[in-house]
PDB file of C-alpha atoms and ligand atoms in Angstrom:
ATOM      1  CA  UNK A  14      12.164 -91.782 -10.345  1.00  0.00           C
ATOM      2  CA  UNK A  15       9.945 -88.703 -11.000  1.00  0.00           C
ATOM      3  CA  UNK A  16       8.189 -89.081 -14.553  1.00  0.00           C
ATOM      4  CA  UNK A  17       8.706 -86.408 -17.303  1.00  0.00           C
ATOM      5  CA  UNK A  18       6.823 -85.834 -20.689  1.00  0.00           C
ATOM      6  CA  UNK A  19       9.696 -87.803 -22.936  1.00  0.00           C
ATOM      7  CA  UNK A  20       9.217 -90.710 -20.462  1.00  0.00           C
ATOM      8  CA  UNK A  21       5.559 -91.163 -20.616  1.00  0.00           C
ATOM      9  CA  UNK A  22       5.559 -90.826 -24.792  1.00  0.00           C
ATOM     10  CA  UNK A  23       8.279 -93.498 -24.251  1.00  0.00           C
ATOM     11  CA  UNK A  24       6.296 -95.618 -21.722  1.00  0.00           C
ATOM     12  CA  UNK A  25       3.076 -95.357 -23.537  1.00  0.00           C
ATOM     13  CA  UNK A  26       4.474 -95.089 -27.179  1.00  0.00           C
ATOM     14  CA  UNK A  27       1.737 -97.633 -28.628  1.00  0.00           C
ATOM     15  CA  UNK A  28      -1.427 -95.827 -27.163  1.00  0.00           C
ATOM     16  CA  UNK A  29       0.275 -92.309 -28.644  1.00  0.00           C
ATOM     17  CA  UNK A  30       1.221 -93.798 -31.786  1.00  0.00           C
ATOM     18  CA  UNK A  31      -2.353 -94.870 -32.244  1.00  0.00           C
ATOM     19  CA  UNK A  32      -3.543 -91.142 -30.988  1.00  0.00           C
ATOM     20  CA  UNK A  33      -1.278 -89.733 -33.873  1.00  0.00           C
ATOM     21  CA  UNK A  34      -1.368 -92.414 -36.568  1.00  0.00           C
ATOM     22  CA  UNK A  35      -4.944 -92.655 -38.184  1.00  0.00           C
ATOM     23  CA  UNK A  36      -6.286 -93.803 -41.103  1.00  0.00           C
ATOM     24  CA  UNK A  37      -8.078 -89.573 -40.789  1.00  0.00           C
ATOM     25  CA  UNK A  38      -4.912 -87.955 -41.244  1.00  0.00           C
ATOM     26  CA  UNK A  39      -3.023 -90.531 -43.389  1.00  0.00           C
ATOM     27  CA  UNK A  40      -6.406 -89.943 -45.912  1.00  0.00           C
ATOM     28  CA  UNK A  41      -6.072 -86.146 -45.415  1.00  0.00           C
ATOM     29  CA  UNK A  42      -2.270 -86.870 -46.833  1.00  0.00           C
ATOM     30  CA  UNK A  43      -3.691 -88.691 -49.722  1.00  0.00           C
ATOM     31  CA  UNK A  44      -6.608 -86.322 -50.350  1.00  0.00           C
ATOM     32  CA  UNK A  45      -9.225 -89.396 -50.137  1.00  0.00           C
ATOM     33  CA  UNK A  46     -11.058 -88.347 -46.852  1.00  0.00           C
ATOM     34  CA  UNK A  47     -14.755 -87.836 -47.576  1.00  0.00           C
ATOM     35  CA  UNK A  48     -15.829 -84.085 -47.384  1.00  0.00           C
ATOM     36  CA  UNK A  49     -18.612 -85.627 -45.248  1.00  0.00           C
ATOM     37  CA  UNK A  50     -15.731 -87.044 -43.241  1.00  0.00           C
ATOM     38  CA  UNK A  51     -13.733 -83.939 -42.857  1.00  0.00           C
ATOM     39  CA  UNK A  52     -16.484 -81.722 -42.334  1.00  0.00           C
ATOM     40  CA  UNK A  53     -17.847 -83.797 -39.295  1.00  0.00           C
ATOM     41  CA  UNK A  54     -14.087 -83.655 -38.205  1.00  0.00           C
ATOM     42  CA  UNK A  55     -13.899 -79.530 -38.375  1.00  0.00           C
ATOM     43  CA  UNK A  56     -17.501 -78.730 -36.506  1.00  0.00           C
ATOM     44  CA  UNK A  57     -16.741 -81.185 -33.767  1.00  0.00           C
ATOM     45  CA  UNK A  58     -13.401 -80.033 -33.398  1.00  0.00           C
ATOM     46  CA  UNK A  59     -14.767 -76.021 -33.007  1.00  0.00           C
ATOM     47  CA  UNK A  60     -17.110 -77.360 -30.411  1.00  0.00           C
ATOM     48  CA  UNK A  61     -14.161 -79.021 -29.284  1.00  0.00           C
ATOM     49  CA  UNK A  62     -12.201 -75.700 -28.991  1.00  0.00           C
ATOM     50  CA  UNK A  63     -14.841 -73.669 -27.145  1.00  0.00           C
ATOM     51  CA  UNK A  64     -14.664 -76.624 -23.958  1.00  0.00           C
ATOM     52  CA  UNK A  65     -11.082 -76.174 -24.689  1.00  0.00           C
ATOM     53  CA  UNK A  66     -10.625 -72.480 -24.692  1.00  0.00           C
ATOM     54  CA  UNK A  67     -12.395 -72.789 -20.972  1.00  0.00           C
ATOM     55  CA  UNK A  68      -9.796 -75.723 -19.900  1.00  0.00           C
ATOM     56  CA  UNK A  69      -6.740 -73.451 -20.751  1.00  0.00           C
ATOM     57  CA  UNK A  70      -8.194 -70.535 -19.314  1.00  0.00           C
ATOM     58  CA  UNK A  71      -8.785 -72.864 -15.968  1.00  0.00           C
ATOM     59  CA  UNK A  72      -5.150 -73.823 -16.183  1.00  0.00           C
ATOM     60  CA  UNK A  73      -4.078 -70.319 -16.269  1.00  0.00           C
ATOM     61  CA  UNK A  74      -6.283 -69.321 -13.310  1.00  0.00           C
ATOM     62  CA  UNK A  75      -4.326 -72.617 -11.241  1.00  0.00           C
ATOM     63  CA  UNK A  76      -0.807 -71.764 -12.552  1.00  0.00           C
ATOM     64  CA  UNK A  77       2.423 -70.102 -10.564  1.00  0.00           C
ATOM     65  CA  UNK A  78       2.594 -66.427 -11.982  1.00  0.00           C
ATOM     66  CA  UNK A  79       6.058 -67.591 -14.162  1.00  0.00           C
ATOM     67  CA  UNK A  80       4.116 -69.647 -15.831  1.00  0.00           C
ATOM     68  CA  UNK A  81       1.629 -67.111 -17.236  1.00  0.00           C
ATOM     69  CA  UNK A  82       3.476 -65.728 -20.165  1.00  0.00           C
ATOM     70  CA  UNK A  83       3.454 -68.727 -21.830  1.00  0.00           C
ATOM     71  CA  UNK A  84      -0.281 -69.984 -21.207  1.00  0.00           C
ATOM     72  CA  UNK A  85      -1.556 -66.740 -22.467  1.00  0.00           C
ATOM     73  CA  UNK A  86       0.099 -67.080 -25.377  1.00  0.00           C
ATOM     74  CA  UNK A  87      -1.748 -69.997 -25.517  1.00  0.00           C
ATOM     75  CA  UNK A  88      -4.647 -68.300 -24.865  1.00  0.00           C
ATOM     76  CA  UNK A  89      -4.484 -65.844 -27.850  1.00  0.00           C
ATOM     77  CA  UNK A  90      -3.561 -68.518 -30.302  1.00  0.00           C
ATOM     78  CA  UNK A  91      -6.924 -69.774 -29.286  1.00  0.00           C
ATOM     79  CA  UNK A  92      -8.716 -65.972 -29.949  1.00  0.00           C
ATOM     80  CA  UNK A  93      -7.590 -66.830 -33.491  1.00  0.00           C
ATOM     81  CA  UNK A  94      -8.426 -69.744 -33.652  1.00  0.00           C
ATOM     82  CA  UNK A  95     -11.924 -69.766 -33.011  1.00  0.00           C
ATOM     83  CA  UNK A  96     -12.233 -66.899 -35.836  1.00  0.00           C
ATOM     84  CA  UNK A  97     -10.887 -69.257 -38.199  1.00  0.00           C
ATOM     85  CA  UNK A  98     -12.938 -71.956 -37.415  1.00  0.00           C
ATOM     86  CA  UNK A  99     -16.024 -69.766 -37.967  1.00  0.00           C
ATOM     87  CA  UNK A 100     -14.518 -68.352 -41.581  1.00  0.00           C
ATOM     88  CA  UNK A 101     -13.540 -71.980 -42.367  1.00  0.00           C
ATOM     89  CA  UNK A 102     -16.827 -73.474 -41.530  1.00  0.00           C
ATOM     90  CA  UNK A 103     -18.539 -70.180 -43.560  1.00  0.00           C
ATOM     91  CA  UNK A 104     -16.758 -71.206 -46.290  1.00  0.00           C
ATOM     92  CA  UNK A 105     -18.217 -75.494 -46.091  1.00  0.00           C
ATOM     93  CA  UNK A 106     -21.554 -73.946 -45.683  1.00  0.00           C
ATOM     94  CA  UNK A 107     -21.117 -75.895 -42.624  1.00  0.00           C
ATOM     95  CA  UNK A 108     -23.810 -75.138 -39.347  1.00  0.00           C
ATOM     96  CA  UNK A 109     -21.729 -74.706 -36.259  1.00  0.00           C
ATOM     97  CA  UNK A 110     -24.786 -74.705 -33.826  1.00  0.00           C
ATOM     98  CA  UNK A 111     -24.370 -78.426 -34.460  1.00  0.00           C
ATOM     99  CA  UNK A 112     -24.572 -80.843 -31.615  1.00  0.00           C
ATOM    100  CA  UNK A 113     -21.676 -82.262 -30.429  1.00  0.00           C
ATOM    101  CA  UNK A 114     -21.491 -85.927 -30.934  1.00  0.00           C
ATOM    102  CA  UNK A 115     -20.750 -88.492 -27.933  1.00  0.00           C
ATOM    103  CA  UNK A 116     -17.232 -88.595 -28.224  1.00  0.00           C
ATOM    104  CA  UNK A 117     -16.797 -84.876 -28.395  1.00  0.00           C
ATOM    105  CA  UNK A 118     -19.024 -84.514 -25.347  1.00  0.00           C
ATOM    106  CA  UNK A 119     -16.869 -87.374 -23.667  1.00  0.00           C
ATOM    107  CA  UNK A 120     -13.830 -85.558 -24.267  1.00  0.00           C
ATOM    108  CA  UNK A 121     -15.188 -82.278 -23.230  1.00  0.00           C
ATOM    109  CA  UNK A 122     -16.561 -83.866 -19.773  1.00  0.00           C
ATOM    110  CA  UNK A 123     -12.920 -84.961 -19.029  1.00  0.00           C
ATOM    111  CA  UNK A 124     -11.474 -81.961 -19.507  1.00  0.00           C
ATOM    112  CA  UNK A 125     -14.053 -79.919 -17.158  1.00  0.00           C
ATOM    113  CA  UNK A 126     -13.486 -83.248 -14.538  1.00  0.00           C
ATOM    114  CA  UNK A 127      -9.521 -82.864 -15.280  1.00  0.00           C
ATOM    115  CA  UNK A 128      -9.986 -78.633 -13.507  1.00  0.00           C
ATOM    116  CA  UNK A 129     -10.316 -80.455 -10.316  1.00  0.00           C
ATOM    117  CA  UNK A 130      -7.088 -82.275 -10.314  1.00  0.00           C
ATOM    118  CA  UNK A 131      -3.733 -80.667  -9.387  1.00  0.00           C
ATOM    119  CA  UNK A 132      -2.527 -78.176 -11.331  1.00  0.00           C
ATOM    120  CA  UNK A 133       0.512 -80.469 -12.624  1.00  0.00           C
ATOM    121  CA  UNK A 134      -2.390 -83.069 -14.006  1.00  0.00           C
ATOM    122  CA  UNK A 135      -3.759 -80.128 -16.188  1.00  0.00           C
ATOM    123  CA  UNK A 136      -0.474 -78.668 -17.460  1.00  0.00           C
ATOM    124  CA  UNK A 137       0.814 -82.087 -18.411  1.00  0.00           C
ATOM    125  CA  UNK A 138      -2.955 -82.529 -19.758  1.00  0.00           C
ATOM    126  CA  UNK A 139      -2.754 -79.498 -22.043  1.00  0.00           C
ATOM    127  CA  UNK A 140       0.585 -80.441 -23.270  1.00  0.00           C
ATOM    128  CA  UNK A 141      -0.624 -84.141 -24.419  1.00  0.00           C
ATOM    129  CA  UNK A 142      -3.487 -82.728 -25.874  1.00  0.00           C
ATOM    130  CA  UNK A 143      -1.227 -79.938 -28.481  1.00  0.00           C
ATOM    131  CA  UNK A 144       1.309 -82.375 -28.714  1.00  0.00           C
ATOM    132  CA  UNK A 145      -1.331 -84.715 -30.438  1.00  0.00           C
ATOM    133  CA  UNK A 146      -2.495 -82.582 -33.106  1.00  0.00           C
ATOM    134  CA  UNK A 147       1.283 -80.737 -33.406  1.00  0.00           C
ATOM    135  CA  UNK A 148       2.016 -84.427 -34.314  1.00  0.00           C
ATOM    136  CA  UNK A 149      -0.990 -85.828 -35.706  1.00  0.00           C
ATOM    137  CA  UNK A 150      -0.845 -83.139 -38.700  1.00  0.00           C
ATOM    138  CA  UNK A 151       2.765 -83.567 -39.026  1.00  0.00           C
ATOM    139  CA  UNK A 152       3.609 -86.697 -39.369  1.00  0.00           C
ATOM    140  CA  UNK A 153       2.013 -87.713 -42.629  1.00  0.00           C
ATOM    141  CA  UNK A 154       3.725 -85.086 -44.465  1.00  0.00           C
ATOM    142  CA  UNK A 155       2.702 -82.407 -47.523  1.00  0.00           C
ATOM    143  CA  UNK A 156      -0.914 -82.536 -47.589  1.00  0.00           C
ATOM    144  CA  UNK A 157      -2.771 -81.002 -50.259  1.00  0.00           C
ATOM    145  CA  UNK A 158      -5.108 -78.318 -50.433  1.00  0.00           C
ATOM    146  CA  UNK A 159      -7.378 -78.067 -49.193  1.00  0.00           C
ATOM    147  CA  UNK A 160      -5.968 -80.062 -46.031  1.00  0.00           C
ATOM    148  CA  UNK A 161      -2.613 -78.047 -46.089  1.00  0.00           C
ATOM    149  CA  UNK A 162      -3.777 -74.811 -44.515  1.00  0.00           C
ATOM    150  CA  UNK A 163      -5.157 -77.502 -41.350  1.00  0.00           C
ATOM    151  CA  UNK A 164      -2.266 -79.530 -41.238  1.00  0.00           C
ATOM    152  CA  UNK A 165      -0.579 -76.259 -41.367  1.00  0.00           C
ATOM    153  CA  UNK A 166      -1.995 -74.277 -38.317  1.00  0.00           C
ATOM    154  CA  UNK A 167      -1.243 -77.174 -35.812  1.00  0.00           C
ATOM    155  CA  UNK A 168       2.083 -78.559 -37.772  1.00  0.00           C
ATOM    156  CA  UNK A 169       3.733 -74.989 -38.166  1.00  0.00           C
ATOM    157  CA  UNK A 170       7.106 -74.110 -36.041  1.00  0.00           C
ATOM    158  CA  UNK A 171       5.688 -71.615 -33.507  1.00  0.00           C
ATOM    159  CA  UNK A 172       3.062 -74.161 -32.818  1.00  0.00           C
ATOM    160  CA  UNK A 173       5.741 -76.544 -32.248  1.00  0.00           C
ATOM    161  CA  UNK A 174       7.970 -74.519 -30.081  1.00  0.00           C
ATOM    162  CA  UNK A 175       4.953 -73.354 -27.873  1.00  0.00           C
ATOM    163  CA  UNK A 176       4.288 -77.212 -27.528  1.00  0.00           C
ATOM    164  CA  UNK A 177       8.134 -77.268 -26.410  1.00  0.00           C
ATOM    165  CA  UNK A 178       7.258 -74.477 -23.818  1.00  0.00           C
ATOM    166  CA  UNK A 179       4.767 -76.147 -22.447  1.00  0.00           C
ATOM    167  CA  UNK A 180       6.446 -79.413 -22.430  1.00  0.00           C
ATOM    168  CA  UNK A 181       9.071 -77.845 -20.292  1.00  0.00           C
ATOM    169  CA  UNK A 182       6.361 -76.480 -17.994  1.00  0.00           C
ATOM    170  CA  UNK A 183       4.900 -79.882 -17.217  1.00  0.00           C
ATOM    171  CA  UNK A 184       8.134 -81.042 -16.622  1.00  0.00           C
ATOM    172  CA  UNK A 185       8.844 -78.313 -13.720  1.00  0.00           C
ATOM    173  CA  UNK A 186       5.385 -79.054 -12.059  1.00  0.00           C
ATOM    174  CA  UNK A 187       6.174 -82.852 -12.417  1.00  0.00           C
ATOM    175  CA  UNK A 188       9.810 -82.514 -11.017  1.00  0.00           C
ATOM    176  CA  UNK A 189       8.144 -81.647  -7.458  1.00  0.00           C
ATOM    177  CA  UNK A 190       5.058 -84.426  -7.764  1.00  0.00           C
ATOM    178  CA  UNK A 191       4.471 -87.122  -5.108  1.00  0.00           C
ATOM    179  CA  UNK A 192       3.667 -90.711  -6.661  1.00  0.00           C
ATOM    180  CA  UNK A 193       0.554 -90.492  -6.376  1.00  0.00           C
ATOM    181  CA  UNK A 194       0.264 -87.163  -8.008  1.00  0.00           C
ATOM    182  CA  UNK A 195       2.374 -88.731 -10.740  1.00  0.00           C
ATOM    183  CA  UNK A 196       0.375 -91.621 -10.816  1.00  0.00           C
ATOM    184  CA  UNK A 197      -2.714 -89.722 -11.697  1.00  0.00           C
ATOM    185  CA  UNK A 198      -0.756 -87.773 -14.684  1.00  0.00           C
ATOM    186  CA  UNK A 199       0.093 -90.965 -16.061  1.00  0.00           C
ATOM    187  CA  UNK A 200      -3.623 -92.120 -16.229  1.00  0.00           C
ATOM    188  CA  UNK A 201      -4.471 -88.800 -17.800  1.00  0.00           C
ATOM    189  CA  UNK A 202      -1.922 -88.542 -20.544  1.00  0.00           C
ATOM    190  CA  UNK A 203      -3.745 -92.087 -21.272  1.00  0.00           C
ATOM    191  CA  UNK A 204      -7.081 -90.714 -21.299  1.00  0.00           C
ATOM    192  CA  UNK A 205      -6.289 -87.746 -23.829  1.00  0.00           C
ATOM    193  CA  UNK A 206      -4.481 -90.451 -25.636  1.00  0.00           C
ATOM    194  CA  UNK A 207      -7.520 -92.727 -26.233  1.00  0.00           C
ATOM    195  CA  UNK A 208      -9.795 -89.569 -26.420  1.00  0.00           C
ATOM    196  CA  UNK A 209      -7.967 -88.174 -29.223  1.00  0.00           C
ATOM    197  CA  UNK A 210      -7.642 -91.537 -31.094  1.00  0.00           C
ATOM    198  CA  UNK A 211     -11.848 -91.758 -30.757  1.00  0.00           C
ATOM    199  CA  UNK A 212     -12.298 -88.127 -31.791  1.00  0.00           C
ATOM    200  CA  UNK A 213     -10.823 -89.262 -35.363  1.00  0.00           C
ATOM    201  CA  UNK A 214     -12.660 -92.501 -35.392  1.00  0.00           C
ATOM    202  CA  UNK A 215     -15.628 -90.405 -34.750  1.00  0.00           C
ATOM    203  CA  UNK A 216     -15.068 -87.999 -37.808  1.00  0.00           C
ATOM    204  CA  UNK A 217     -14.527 -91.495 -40.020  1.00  0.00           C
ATOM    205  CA  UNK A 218     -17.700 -92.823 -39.526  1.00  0.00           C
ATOM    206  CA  UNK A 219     -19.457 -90.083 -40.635  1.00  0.00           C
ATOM    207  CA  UNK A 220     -20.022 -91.642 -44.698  1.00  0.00           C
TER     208      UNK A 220
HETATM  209  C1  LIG B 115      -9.523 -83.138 -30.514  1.00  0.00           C
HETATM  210  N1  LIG B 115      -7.334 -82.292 -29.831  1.00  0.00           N
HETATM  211  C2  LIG B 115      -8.473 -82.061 -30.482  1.00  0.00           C
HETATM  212  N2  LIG B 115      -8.710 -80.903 -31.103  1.00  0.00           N
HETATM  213  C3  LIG B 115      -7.774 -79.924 -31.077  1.00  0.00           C
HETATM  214  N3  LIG B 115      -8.048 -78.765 -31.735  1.00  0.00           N
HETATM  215  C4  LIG B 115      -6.558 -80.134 -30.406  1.00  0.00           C
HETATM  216  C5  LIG B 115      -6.371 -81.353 -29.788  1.00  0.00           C
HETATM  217  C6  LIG B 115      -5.442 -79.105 -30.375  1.00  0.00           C
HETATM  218  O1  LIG B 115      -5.853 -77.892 -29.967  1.00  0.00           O
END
C-alpha cells in the first residue's frame, strides 16, 4: 500500500498531536506566555526562516517543472515573510543577529541533511513542516493581540489552501515511491514532528 499525507497524520497522530498541541500556543490563546517566552520564540523562528527559505528554494531546484507554480508561490510568501519578521522584531526591540539556540540549529541541520534525500522526502518534508504551524496556530482558537496577527499569518485560508497544494504534491511524488523511499518519508515526517514539538519547548524555557 503506497503511503499518503492523511495516512501518516493518521499513523503517527500522537507524535503530531504533540507537534501541534503545546502548552506555547495554548498560552498564546490565553495571553499568559511570557514576553521573554514569545520573544525567544519569534528570533529563533526568523533564524529559522532564513535555513528555511534555502530548503524550499532546494526543493524547487529538485522538483518536476508542474510542480513549480506552486513552490514559488511558496517562495514569495517567504519574501514577505522575512520583511515581517524584521518589522516585528523592530517593533520588540528585539536583536536578530542573535544566535540560534541548539534546537534551532538541530532543526536547521536536518533540513540542509534532508536536500540530499529524494525529492519526494523533501516535498512531503515541506508539507509536514507548514502543516505544523497552519495547525499549531489554529487549533487553539481567537488569540488576542498581540498573538492574533501570528496566529493569523500561518492560520489564515490562503495559507491553508497552499498547505492543501502542497499536500496534494507530496501525494503525487509518493504515489510512484518504492518502500524504501517511503520508508524514509515516514522517518522524516517523524523527525519534523519531534523537531517542531522541541522548537516550542525551546521558546518555553526561556523565563
Ligand atoms: C519551527 N516550523 C517552524 N517555523 C516555521 N516558521 C514554520 C514551521 C512554518 O513556516
Amino acid at each position: 500500500m503506497t503511503i499518503t499525507c492523511d495516512l501518516l497524520l493518521k499513523k503517527y497522530s500522537q507524535a503530531w498531536r504533540d507537534a501541534t498541541v503545546h502548552p506555547f500556543l495554548t498560552q498564546c490563546q490565553l495571553g499568559t506566555i511570557y514576553p521573554k517566552q514569545f520573544n525567544t520564540w519569534l528570533v529563533q523562528d526568523y533564524l529559522f526562516v532564513i535555513e528555511f527559505t534555502r530548503f524550499v528554494a532546494r526543493v524547487l531546484a529538485n522538483a518536476p517543472i508542474h510542480h513549480f507554480d506552486i513552490l514559488l508561490g511558496g517562495l514569495n510568501a517567504l519574501k514577505d515573510e522575512l520583511i515581517w519578521f524584521k518589522a516585528k522584531a523592530e517593533e520588540r526591540q528585539l536583536d536578530l543577529l542573535a544566535e540560534p539556540q541548539l534546537t534551532c540549529s538541530q532543526y536547521c541541520e536536518y533540513l540542509e541533511l534532508s536536500t540530499s534525500m529524494p525529492y519526494v522526502v523533501q516535498v512531503t518534508t515541506l508539507w509536514a513542516i507548514e502543516l505544523a504551524y497552519n495547525q499549531g496556530w489554529q487549533l487553539p482558537g481567537t488569540m488576542p493581540e498581540p498573538y492574533a496577527e501570528f496566529a493569523h499569518r500561518w492560520g489564515n485560508q490562503d495559507f491553508t489552501e497552499y498547505v492543501k497544494l502542497l499536500e496534494r504534491l507530496a501525494d503525487e511524488a509518493l504515489s510512484t515511491a518504492n518502500e524504501t523511499i517511503q520508508a524514509q518519508v515516514e522517518s522524516s515526517f517523524l523527525k519534523i514532528a519531534s523537531l517542531e514539538q522541541d522548537f516550542w519547548s525551546m521558546a518555553m524555557t526561556a523565563i
